Amino acid sequence: MELFTDYTLRNVTLGSMLLGAISGLLGCFAVLRRQALLGDAMSHAALPGIALAFLLTGQRDPFTLLLGAAIAALVAALWLLAIVRTSRIKDDAALALILAVFFGFGLVLLSYVQRQPTAAQAGLKSFLFGQAAALVERDLWAMLAIGGPALALIAIFWPQVKLISFDPDVARSLGLPVRRFEVLLTGVLVAAIVIGLQTVGVVLMSAMLIAPAVAARQWTNRLETMVLLAAGFGALAAFIGAWISAQGERLATGPVIVLAMSALTAISLLIAPERGLLWRRWRLMRQWQIGNGE
Amino acid sequence: MAFAVEIEDLTVAYGDKPALWDVDLRVPQGVLMAIVGPNGAGKTTLLKATLGLIKPAAGSVRIHGQPYEQQRRLVAYVPQRSSVDWDFPTTVLDVVMMGRYGQLGWLRRPGRAEREAALAALEQVQMADFAHRQIGQLSGGQQQRVFLARALAQNAEVYFMDEPFQGVDAVTERAIIHVLRKLRAAGKTVVVVHHDLQTVPEYFDQVALINVRRIAAGPVREVFTEANLRATYGGRVALLGANGSAGAVTTPTPAPGD
Amino acid sequence: MLTPQLEVQLIAVIIAAACALPGVFLVLRRMAMLSDAISHTVLLGIVLAYLISNSLASPLLFVGTAAMGVITVWLVEMVSGSRLVREDAAIGLVFPALFSIAVLLISRYTGNIHLDTDSVLLGELAFAPFDRIELLGIDLPRALIFGGGALILNAILLALFYKELKLATFDPALAATLGFSPAIIHYGLMTSVSLTAVTAFDAVGSILVIALMVAPPATAYLLTDRLPRMIGLSVAIGVAAALSGYWVARWFDVSIAGAMATMAGIGFGAAWLFAPQRGIVAQALQHRSRRERFAVQMLTLHLLNHESTGDAAIECHPRHLIEELRWPPAFANAIVRRAEQSGLVRRQGDVLCLTEQGRALARDL
């Protein structure tokens, strides 16, 4: 297949799939811990970090920019938690506020960067909607270097992570350091976001965290299966997206991936056994028919 | 007498409002104690502050004579059912095994020993047949029994339960009472936040009457009197028993929320 | 005749006010994130209307985008209503999908018109004065007329339905029993949010729409407890953010919309830190004095509880306070001194005793 043989296409396809798998898996915890939209806020909030990292270092290499993004996202998450804890502002308003303010500040910095005479600033804007087509091998390694440790941490502390996601109060009564784990899970979410910024961009990143988890949840009742399925769905959607956008001239990869993922989710919500809406309706009709037959 | 739980001067405040004022409470070993009081009296707060889930403004907690922080292993907690998401993708057996995670330590995976302890605990609450069900498919009473089984799997000495009888069916209520009595027979101590005044004399040995402050605590026969109940509920209690301790019902009162 | 500079500021001020009005109720009803969803999906409404009518000025644009906002809310409610997905996740599913469709449609079919995806987020406030139409014989910027329309509409709706909105926000159940359908009020509010978003969107971009809808009301919420005052303050704060943002942007030559959002954020941050009663600083100060008052009360209560018991000699010793109440020694001494000065407590040898006044206070607690 051309997607894997052509050098550029291979990077795009592999990179997108890697992103889909990692963000799909890590997004499960955000969704289960009722923080689905925290990912949205943090990915928007990453923008000023990218611009600042560039302004301060003058570098466009992915590690520098993504480090800036990660720091900004973490600062945003911490401020958000502080606002909710110390004031009467509820989390929905805090999320929307942080998202818009950080992003607005990011735009201020970007517009400032764009007036710089250097050519190096070109491409910073691609973080808005992502530019999968520009992925090079170096970016893939960056994704692995960030995503690998995040996944390893989840694997090592699997029982604890599971318990804390389900019942933090009992976890605390058992003596687990729940606070530290919450910081860890937030950090891991930041890692997932940072990986996706180059490919799907800050605006659509939240879909890559939420949709695979929601889709996977419909097919299984076990957390272990759910995270693996979510990784699979994420990778599959990325593959489909990369393939479709390779066909047409003016089809940006990021939005196509998000649409493919949305379609997978919609299908899951409708037909998944036991939970799917159509499945349940079908079973109801069967029961009704059997009831009438007797 | 040896005390399983010694709470001293426990005070909790939410902002300006004190939720608990200088509460002292001693629970002897091997008893079933009910914590009783009107809505908003701080019953759940008392439990959570005892377990360190809420930071108290003052006070200390000792379990079997030692500070609570050193004795976590001896304590099991059964939270209110509504405190978790029952659509979480996990099975009954998995939830019960979580009770063992405290003893598991870092990096070790739950294995055969944890599994067997969990199955035995499920057996005790008559839920063994449901081990592989998804938790969302259970009825309220079954969910409550799963939580109880998780605490049993911890094999603790002291059990704290937050409203285990809230909204459960008669089968579950009997099953829970059966388990509580078995725990008492084994010398364990159980502290239960309880709502139904009528069943207090039947189910419990000891009772603590709480309304932000401790009104009274001790053996049900001595403490569960009309005078004490009036002091706790502020005259909104109608007692049925002639001797003042046989049984009591609360008249419906507007609930300001717990 | 206004200069373009003044016109830009006027547009910004009007849009800020128009956004703040429905924003107050979004924040109070805990639906702020729906503004995020709607401000993204109105893009799809604009694109679809454009593809049908081939014009960015047709009335179809408003119908299409308002409908799209309502459809977004309806989709979110349908997805979360299936009880398979929680509402926050439902928002995160719906708007990226609709937004993706919009982005793809733009890049595929509309090509080079000014509906490029950058301006969607950024807006082009600086160019707004150059896009003019005539109204009643006066030549005005389009954004000014549309923004003014949104402001007037929102103000009229608020005036007409103030009582219903207030009731449905604080007690939806009561509103329903009194015959005000919460669904109608909800969708009415969402229509107003969508309409405001689309008028503002073109000039200031979708992100600033969110900032102007959420940040000023959230700031006002920290400053007052009364709804009418909160509405007034929100408008004032939004206007201040718009004007200061404009001048900051001019000064540093940066994105106007971004600077306005930033100023709105700085305003919120300042209120969060320094609000008279609810700010962090005020809270810390209150906490300190409250802690001391609280500790004195606790001391009297503690003494009362142990007055009649045999362990009074131990429980009522000042050293006990340090050990059992876990008060630091200096704090314990300060509290005992304060209690003595207020005439609540006196010393008898080594033991602390309540005075009559202290006993009365402890009983009242």
mmCIF file of C-alpha atoms in Angstrom, chain C residues 14-128:
data_model
loop_
_atom_site.group_PDB
_atom_site.id
_atom_site.type_symbol
_atom_site.label_atom_id
_atom_site.label_comp_id
_atom_site.label_asym_id
_atom_site.label_seq_id
_atom_site.Cartn_x
_atom_site.Cartn_y
_atom_site.Cartn_z
ATOM 1 C CA ILE C 14 -21.506 46.863 21.361
ATOM 2 C CA ILE C 15 -20.537 43.230 20.800
ATOM 3 C CA ALA C 16 -19.133 42.953 24.307
ATOM 4 C CA ALA C 17 -22.420 44.208 25.741
ATOM 5 C CA ALA C 18 -24.461 41.966 23.473
ATOM 6 C CA CYS C 19 -22.441 38.915 24.572
ATOM 7 C CA ALA C 20 -22.583 39.715 28.278
ATOM 8 C CA LEU C 21 -26.395 39.642 28.478
ATOM 9 C CA PRO C 22 -27.016 36.001 27.559
ATOM 10 C CA GLY C 23 -23.635 35.126 29.094
ATOM 11 C CA VAL C 24 -24.900 35.915 32.600
ATOM 12 C CA PHE C 25 -27.512 33.198 32.300
ATOM 13 C CA LEU C 26 -25.112 30.727 30.684
ATOM 14 C CA VAL C 27 -22.819 31.076 33.685
ATOM 15 C CA LEU C 28 -25.618 30.900 36.258
ATOM 16 C CA ARG C 29 -27.212 27.902 34.548
ATOM 17 C CA ARG C 30 -23.859 26.115 34.397
ATOM 18 C CA MET C 31 -23.953 25.919 30.639
ATOM 19 C CA ALA C 32 -20.902 28.019 29.828
ATOM 20 C CA MET C 33 -19.312 25.256 27.793
ATOM 21 C CA LEU C 34 -22.286 25.307 25.436
ATOM 22 C CA SER C 35 -21.007 28.716 24.320
ATOM 23 C CA ASP C 36 -17.803 26.946 23.323
ATOM 24 C CA ALA C 37 -19.782 24.405 21.317
ATOM 25 C CA ILE C 38 -22.117 26.944 19.711
ATOM 26 C CA SER C 39 -19.438 29.449 18.821
ATOM 27 C CA HIS C 40 -17.625 26.699 16.938
ATOM 28 C CA THR C 41 -20.617 25.187 15.196
ATOM 29 C CA VAL C 42 -22.104 28.465 13.955
ATOM 30 C CA LEU C 43 -19.311 28.203 11.417
ATOM 31 C CA LEU C 44 -21.087 25.249 9.857
ATOM 32 C CA GLY C 45 -24.300 27.287 9.688
ATOM 33 C CA ILE C 46 -22.461 30.118 7.971
ATOM 34 C CA VAL C 47 -20.819 27.797 5.468
ATOM 35 C CA LEU C 48 -24.018 25.962 4.631
ATOM 36 C CA ALA C 49 -25.952 29.190 4.233
ATOM 37 C CA TYR C 50 -23.169 30.589 2.074
ATOM 38 C CA LEU C 51 -23.103 27.502 -0.140
ATOM 39 C CA ILE C 52 -26.847 27.782 -0.665
ATOM 40 C CA SER C 53 -27.155 31.529 -1.163
ATOM 41 C CA ASN C 54 -23.649 32.303 -2.397
ATOM 42 C CA SER C 55 -23.552 35.428 -0.313
ATOM 43 C CA LEU C 56 -22.297 36.378 3.099
ATOM 44 C CA ALA C 57 -24.901 39.091 3.511
ATOM 45 C CA SER C 58 -28.122 37.200 2.974
ATOM 46 C CA PRO C 59 -30.688 36.885 5.753
ATOM 47 C CA LEU C 60 -30.412 33.146 5.255
ATOM 48 C CA LEU C 61 -27.123 33.408 7.107
ATOM 49 C CA PHE C 62 -28.881 34.314 10.326
ATOM 50 C CA VAL C 63 -31.555 31.717 9.995
ATOM 51 C CA GLY C 64 -28.984 29.058 9.161
ATOM 52 C CA THR C 65 -26.623 29.854 11.978
ATOM 53 C CA ALA C 66 -29.275 30.334 14.624
ATOM 54 C CA ALA C 67 -30.700 26.979 13.577
ATOM 55 C CA MET C 68 -27.250 25.417 13.741
ATOM 56 C CA GLY C 69 -26.760 26.672 17.281
ATOM 57 C CA VAL C 70 -30.060 25.157 18.340
ATOM 58 C CA ILE C 71 -29.243 21.935 16.485
ATOM 59 C CA THR C 72 -25.937 21.764 18.355
ATOM 60 C CA VAL C 73 -27.668 22.065 21.714
ATOM 61 C CA TRP C 74 -30.298 19.556 20.644
ATOM 62 C CA LEU C 75 -27.642 17.074 19.481
ATOM 63 C CA VAL C 76 -25.755 17.426 22.750
ATOM 64 C CA GLU C 77 -28.951 16.793 24.670
ATOM 65 C CA MET C 78 -29.858 13.834 22.487
ATOM 66 C CA VAL C 79 -26.450 12.217 22.926
ATOM 67 C CA SER C 80 -26.408 12.753 26.685
ATOM 68 C CA GLY C 81 -30.110 11.852 26.863
ATOM 69 C CA SER C 82 -29.251 8.364 25.650
ATOM 70 C CA ARG C 83 -27.579 7.988 29.050
ATOM 71 C CA LEU C 84 -24.645 6.321 27.332
ATOM 72 C CA VAL C 85 -22.554 9.478 27.497
ATOM 73 C CA ARG C 86 -22.336 12.214 30.125
ATOM 74 C CA GLU C 87 -23.162 15.750 29.110
ATOM 75 C CA ASP C 88 -19.614 17.095 29.154
ATOM 76 C CA ALA C 89 -18.413 14.262 26.934
ATOM 77 C CA ALA C 90 -21.426 14.810 24.678
ATOM 78 C CA ILE C 91 -20.386 18.434 24.120
ATOM 79 C CA GLY C 92 -16.879 17.222 23.318
ATOM 80 C CA LEU C 93 -18.257 14.771 20.775
ATOM 81 C CA VAL C 94 -20.703 17.016 18.968
ATOM 82 C CA PHE C 95 -18.918 20.272 18.315
ATOM 83 C CA PRO C 96 -15.615 18.920 16.920
ATOM 84 C CA ALA C 97 -17.585 16.783 14.464
ATOM 85 C CA LEU C 98 -19.684 19.712 13.216
ATOM 86 C CA PHE C 99 -16.675 22.007 13.201
ATOM 87 C CA SER C 100 -14.682 19.478 11.159
ATOM 88 C CA ILE C 101 -17.421 19.343 8.556
ATOM 89 C CA ALA C 102 -17.355 23.131 8.363
ATOM 90 C CA VAL C 103 -13.577 23.277 7.977
ATOM 91 C CA LEU C 104 -13.626 20.661 5.223
ATOM 92 C CA LEU C 105 -16.469 22.379 3.379
ATOM 93 C CA ILE C 106 -14.611 25.673 3.521
ATOM 94 C CA SER C 107 -11.350 24.282 2.205
ATOM 95 C CA ARG C 108 -13.090 22.275 -0.487
ATOM 96 C CA TYR C 109 -15.801 24.533 -1.846
ATOM 97 C CA THR C 110 -15.344 28.103 -0.826
ATOM 98 C CA GLY C 111 -11.663 28.319 -1.552
ATOM 99 C CA ASN C 112 -10.529 31.890 -1.453
ATOM 100 C CA ILE C 113 -13.348 33.942 0.006
ATOM 101 C CA HIS C 114 -12.574 35.580 3.291
ATOM 102 C CA LEU C 115 -14.152 32.692 5.150
ATOM 103 C CA ASP C 116 -10.778 31.152 5.782
ATOM 104 C CA THR C 117 -10.336 29.196 8.951
ATOM 105 C CA ASP C 118 -7.943 31.653 10.571
ATOM 106 C CA SER C 119 -10.456 34.463 10.564
ATOM 107 C CA VAL C 120 -12.935 32.066 12.129
ATOM 108 C CA LEU C 121 -10.916 31.995 15.295
ATOM 109 C CA LEU C 122 -9.332 35.429 15.123
ATOM 110 C CA GLY C 123 -11.909 37.596 13.518
ATOM 111 C CA GLU C 124 -10.885 40.681 11.586
ATOM 112 C CA LEU C 125 -12.003 43.515 13.754
ATOM 113 C CA ALA C 126 -9.470 45.885 12.234
ATOM 114 C CA PHE C 127 -11.076 45.418 8.817
ATOM 115 C CA ALA C 128 -14.658 45.691 10.060
#
